[in-house]
mmCIF file of C-alpha atoms in Angstrom:
data_model
loop_
_atom_site.group_PDB
_atom_site.id
_atom_site.type_symbol
_atom_site.label_atom_id
_atom_site.label_comp_id
_atom_site.label_asym_id
_atom_site.label_seq_id
_atom_site.Cartn_x
_atom_site.Cartn_y
_atom_site.Cartn_z
ATOM 1 C CA MET A 1344 13.893 -6.700 -19.025
ATOM 2 C CA LYS A 1345 17.003 -6.671 -16.789
ATOM 3 C CA TRP A 1346 16.438 -8.763 -13.234
ATOM 4 C CA ILE A 1347 18.256 -6.123 -11.626
ATOM 5 C CA LYS A 1348 15.833 -2.991 -12.562
ATOM 6 C CA PHE A 1349 15.001 -1.769 -9.119
ATOM 7 C CA TYR A 1350 11.592 -0.093 -11.266
ATOM 8 C CA LEU A 1351 8.691 -1.799 -12.188
ATOM 9 C CA PRO A 1352 8.597 -4.369 -14.750
ATOM 10 C CA ASP A 1353 7.635 -3.526 -18.581
ATOM 11 C CA ALA A 1354 3.712 -3.139 -18.910
ATOM 12 C CA TYR A 1355 2.339 -5.472 -21.457
ATOM 13 C CA SER A 1356 -1.080 -4.860 -20.084
ATOM 14 C CA PRO A 1357 -3.644 -1.543 -19.586
ATOM 15 C CA THR A 1358 -3.989 -2.981 -15.749
ATOM 16 C CA MET A 1359 0.072 -3.361 -15.693
ATOM 17 C CA GLU A 1360 0.053 0.401 -16.913
ATOM 18 C CA GLN A 1361 -2.513 1.727 -14.542
ATOM 19 C CA LEU A 1362 -0.908 0.273 -11.535
ATOM 20 C CA VAL A 1363 2.277 1.841 -12.923
ATOM 21 C CA TYR A 1364 0.644 5.145 -13.293
ATOM 22 C CA PHE A 1365 -0.853 5.138 -10.077
ATOM 23 C CA HIS A 1366 2.538 3.802 -8.512
ATOM 24 C CA ASP A 1367 3.806 6.607 -9.598
ATOM 25 C CA HIS A 1368 1.123 9.036 -8.440
ATOM 26 C CA THR A 1369 1.274 7.916 -5.101
ATOM 27 C CA MET A 1370 5.236 7.924 -4.705
ATOM 28 C CA SER A 1371 4.984 11.649 -5.626
ATOM 29 C CA ILE A 1372 2.773 12.003 -3.334
ATOM 30 C CA ILE A 1373 4.857 9.946 -0.707
ATOM 31 C CA THR A 1374 7.910 12.398 -1.380
ATOM 32 C CA SER A 1375 6.193 15.591 -0.677
ATOM 33 C CA ILE A 1376 5.108 14.473 2.519
ATOM 34 C CA THR A 1377 8.410 13.363 3.664
ATOM 35 C CA ILE A 1378 10.115 16.814 1.903
ATOM 36 C CA LEU A 1379 7.467 19.171 3.023
ATOM 37 C CA ILE A 1380 8.277 16.774 6.863
ATOM 38 C CA CYS A 1381 11.743 17.374 6.880
ATOM 39 C CA ILE A 1382 11.631 21.359 5.909
ATOM 40 C CA LEU A 1383 9.649 21.435 8.977
ATOM 41 C CA LEU A 1384 11.923 19.918 11.250
ATOM 42 C CA ASN A 1385 15.067 21.248 9.965
ATOM 43 C CA SER A 1386 13.062 24.318 10.591
ATOM 44 C CA LEU A 1387 12.061 23.420 14.238
ATOM 45 C CA LEU A 1388 14.894 22.468 15.032
ATOM 46 C CA TRP A 1389 16.926 25.487 14.432
ATOM 47 C CA ASN A 1390 14.246 28.196 15.152
ATOM 48 C CA LYS A 1391 15.091 29.020 19.327
ATOM 49 C CA LEU A 1392 11.864 31.032 19.036
ATOM 50 C CA ILE A 1393 8.859 29.978 20.642
ATOM 51 C CA ASP A 1394 5.122 31.655 20.249
ATOM 52 C CA LEU A 1395 3.166 30.856 23.102
ATOM 53 C CA ASN A 1396 -0.464 31.478 21.477
ATOM 54 C CA MET A 1397 0.485 28.537 19.423
ATOM 55 C CA ASN A 1398 -1.594 26.632 21.840
ATOM 56 C CA GLU A 1399 -4.376 28.391 21.767
ATOM 57 C CA HIS A 1400 -5.007 28.113 17.697
ATOM 58 C CA GLN A 1401 -7.798 25.299 16.939
ATOM 59 C CA MET A 1402 -7.505 26.674 12.807
ATOM 60 C CA ILE A 1403 -4.510 24.751 12.735
ATOM 61 C CA GLU A 1404 -5.731 21.373 14.803
ATOM 62 C CA THR A 1405 -8.449 21.604 12.344
ATOM 63 C CA TRP A 1406 -6.130 21.908 9.161
ATOM 64 C CA TRP A 1407 -4.170 19.274 10.822
ATOM 65 C CA THR A 1408 -7.105 16.505 10.185
ATOM 66 C CA ILE A 1409 -8.458 17.991 7.121
ATOM 67 C CA LEU A 1410 -5.231 17.809 5.247
ATOM 68 C CA PRO A 1411 -4.489 14.019 5.503
ATOM 69 C CA THR A 1412 -7.890 12.969 5.017
ATOM 70 C CA ILE A 1413 -7.659 14.865 1.447
ATOM 71 C CA VAL A 1414 -4.277 13.127 0.683
ATOM 72 C CA LEU A 1415 -5.926 9.781 1.704
ATOM 73 C CA PHE A 1416 -8.925 10.757 -1.239
ATOM 74 C CA LEU A 1417 -6.183 11.292 -3.493
ATOM 75 C CA ILE A 1418 -4.296 7.894 -3.383
ATOM 76 C CA ALA A 1419 -7.782 6.041 -1.995
ATOM 77 C CA ILE A 1420 -9.591 6.555 -5.130
ATOM 78 C CA PRO A 1421 -7.514 6.121 -8.175
ATOM 79 C CA SER A 1422 -6.973 2.352 -6.153
ATOM 80 C CA LEU A 1423 -10.249 1.782 -6.253
ATOM 81 C CA LYS A 1424 -10.852 2.439 -9.786
ATOM 82 C CA ILE A 1425 -8.162 0.450 -10.515
ATOM 83 C CA LEU A 1426 -9.154 -2.583 -8.671
ATOM 84 C CA TYR A 1427 -13.059 -2.538 -10.404
ATOM 85 C CA SER A 1428 -11.282 -2.541 -13.527
ATOM 86 C CA MET A 1429 -8.649 -5.615 -12.465
ATOM 87 C CA GLU A 1430 -12.346 -7.499 -12.102
ATOM 88 C CA GLU A 1431 -14.532 -6.280 -15.025
ATOM 89 C CA LEU A 1432 -14.595 -9.134 -17.652
ATOM 90 C CA ILE A 1433 -15.397 -7.412 -20.902
ATOM 91 C CA ASN A 1434 -16.732 -9.809 -22.786
ATOM 92 C CA PRO A 1435 -14.090 -12.257 -23.386
ATOM 93 C CA THR A 1436 -13.048 -14.054 -26.425
ATOM 94 C CA ILE A 1437 -11.345 -16.689 -25.138
ATOM 95 C CA SER A 1438 -11.775 -18.945 -22.167
ATOM 96 C CA ILE A 1439 -8.522 -20.156 -20.837
ATOM 97 C CA LYS A 1440 -8.792 -22.627 -17.441
ATOM 98 C CA SER A 1441 -5.197 -23.012 -15.342
ATOM 99 C CA MET A 1442 -5.642 -25.677 -13.191
ATOM 100 C CA GLY A 1443 -2.763 -26.442 -10.580
ATOM 101 C CA HIS A 1444 -1.352 -28.945 -10.014
ATOM 102 C CA GLN A 1445 1.675 -30.425 -6.725
ATOM 103 C CA TRP A 1446 4.451 -29.831 -9.366
ATOM 104 C CA TYR A 1447 3.077 -28.502 -12.341
ATOM 105 C CA TRP A 1448 0.180 -26.549 -14.026
ATOM 106 C CA SER A 1449 -2.258 -28.634 -16.757
ATOM 107 C CA TYR A 1450 -4.490 -25.531 -19.198
ATOM 108 C CA GLU A 1451 -7.204 -25.787 -21.139
ATOM 109 C CA TYR A 1452 -8.441 -24.506 -24.034
ATOM 110 C CA SER A 1453 -11.985 -25.304 -24.657
ATOM 111 C CA ASP A 1454 -13.914 -22.263 -26.007
ATOM 112 C CA LYS A 1455 -13.244 -22.993 -30.192
ATOM 113 C CA PHE A 1456 -11.281 -26.050 -29.872
ATOM 114 C CA CYS A 1457 -10.390 -28.425 -27.254
ATOM 115 C CA LYS A 1458 -7.338 -28.303 -26.317
ATOM 116 C CA GLU A 1459 -4.862 -29.366 -23.112
ATOM 117 C CA LEU A 1460 -1.699 -29.738 -22.073
ATOM 118 C CA GLU A 1461 0.090 -29.195 -18.869
ATOM 119 C CA SER A 1462 3.365 -27.394 -18.144
ATOM 120 C CA TYR A 1463 6.101 -28.719 -16.072
ATOM 121 C CA MET A 1464 9.329 -26.880 -14.655
ATOM 122 C CA LYS A 1465 13.165 -27.540 -16.335
ATOM 123 C CA TYR A 1466 15.544 -28.414 -14.913
ATOM 124 C CA ASN A 1467 18.868 -26.035 -14.618
ATOM 125 C CA LYS A 1468 19.971 -25.331 -17.849
ATOM 126 C CA LYS A 1469 22.847 -23.034 -18.452
ATOM 127 C CA ASN A 1470 20.480 -19.893 -20.117
ATOM 128 C CA ASP A 1471 17.252 -21.107 -17.991
ATOM 129 C CA PHE A 1472 16.121 -18.793 -15.484
ATOM 130 C CA ARG A 1473 15.735 -21.048 -12.029
ATOM 131 C CA LEU A 1474 12.250 -22.198 -11.257
ATOM 132 C CA LEU A 1475 10.561 -20.044 -14.129
ATOM 133 C CA GLU A 1476 11.333 -22.022 -16.874
ATOM 134 C CA VAL A 1477 8.549 -24.766 -18.660
ATOM 135 C CA ASP A 1478 7.956 -27.200 -21.058
ATOM 136 C CA ASN A 1479 5.413 -26.289 -22.837
ATOM 137 C CA LYS A 1480 4.350 -22.877 -22.549
ATOM 138 C CA MET A 1481 0.576 -21.547 -22.098
ATOM 139 C CA LYS A 1482 0.192 -19.578 -25.241
ATOM 140 C CA ALA A 1483 -2.482 -17.195 -25.131
ATOM 141 C CA PRO A 1484 -2.987 -14.230 -28.510
ATOM 142 C CA PHE A 1485 -3.180 -10.124 -27.300
ATOM 143 C CA LEU A 1486 -4.994 -7.961 -28.221
ATOM 144 C CA THR A 1487 -7.782 -10.096 -27.078
ATOM 145 C CA GLN A 1488 -9.696 -10.451 -23.818
ATOM 146 C CA ILE A 1489 -9.033 -13.387 -22.358
ATOM 147 C CA ARG A 1490 -10.962 -14.936 -19.166
ATOM 148 C CA MET A 1491 -8.804 -16.889 -17.016
ATOM 149 C CA ILE A 1492 -10.228 -19.639 -14.608
ATOM 150 C CA PHE A 1493 -8.333 -20.960 -11.910
ATOM 151 C CA SER A 1494 -8.272 -24.038 -9.432
ATOM 152 C CA SER A 1495 -6.333 -26.654 -7.502
ATOM 153 C CA SER A 1496 -6.298 -30.083 -7.713
ATOM 154 C CA ASP A 1497 -4.408 -30.617 -4.221
ATOM 155 C CA VAL A 1498 -3.056 -27.383 -2.334
ATOM 156 C CA LEU A 1499 -2.907 -23.606 -2.758
ATOM 157 C CA HIS A 1500 -1.014 -22.583 -5.509
ATOM 158 C CA SER A 1501 -0.337 -18.750 -6.749
ATOM 159 C CA TRP A 1502 -0.061 -17.884 -10.721
ATOM 160 C CA THR A 1503 1.082 -14.802 -11.160
ATOM 161 C CA ILE A 1504 2.385 -12.696 -14.663
ATOM 162 C CA PRO A 1505 4.355 -9.609 -13.108
ATOM 163 C CA CYS A 1506 4.462 -7.839 -16.559
ATOM 164 C CA LEU A 1507 0.436 -8.524 -17.223
ATOM 165 C CA GLY A 1508 -0.238 -7.026 -13.558
ATOM 166 C CA ILE A 1509 -1.522 -10.662 -12.849
ATOM 167 C CA LYS A 1510 -1.557 -12.413 -9.461
ATOM 168 C CA MET A 1511 -4.375 -15.331 -8.611
ATOM 169 C CA ASP A 1512 -4.634 -17.497 -6.302
ATOM 170 C CA ALA A 1513 -5.651 -21.410 -7.156
ATOM 171 C CA VAL A 1514 -7.548 -22.671 -4.405
ATOM 172 C CA PRO A 1515 -8.811 -26.513 -4.124
ATOM 173 C CA GLY A 1516 -12.564 -26.497 -4.520
ATOM 174 C CA ARG A 1517 -13.097 -23.162 -5.779
ATOM 175 C CA ILE A 1518 -12.660 -21.440 -9.352
ATOM 176 C CA ASN A 1519 -11.280 -17.574 -8.914
ATOM 177 C CA GLN A 1520 -11.358 -15.863 -12.601
ATOM 178 C CA SER A 1521 -9.471 -12.763 -13.909
ATOM 179 C CA SER A 1522 -9.533 -10.757 -17.346
ATOM 180 C CA LEU A 1523 -6.289 -10.362 -19.535
ATOM 181 C CA MET A 1524 -5.559 -8.430 -22.046
ATOM 182 C CA ILE A 1525 -1.866 -8.292 -24.009
ATOM 183 C CA LYS A 1526 -0.643 -5.059 -25.476
ATOM 184 C CA LYS A 1527 2.496 -6.886 -27.240
ATOM 185 C CA PRO A 1528 3.161 -10.020 -28.292
ATOM 186 C CA GLY A 1529 6.221 -11.750 -26.353
#
């Protein structure tokens, strides 16, 4: 992945694939509306003819109300499907508890064996990505349904992996959970 890309990162989970498809679907609707409005404005600017009977047509006003409603439904229905699928937990095989601390994250694998690790940020080296590299990386199996549990010990934290389409807030005194399935290793 290049850092200068203007598009979404490569999808490594089914959730992110759905988010990319939804982005493309919404952008095609927005682009077609923009082109239509530009054509109508252009014809309005260059057309000097005026129809005085246009003020009396209630049918066109009805369609001006109905068409945007239909467009909003075309955007809202796929969006709601994705939101519900992101919150759905389907028989998780493994659970990983992620706890946010002031300057680090701690992870706990507790299903089959109890393993804990703490993940601190690495300081600048030549080939490291600033504020992204850590000393102990969380390892998760791919093609496995994973339940992530998030909480915090002190302040609000945000745990995110853009290529998996997951972003959760870790709030002190509250447990948030999310499902995760990685389709590609790496």
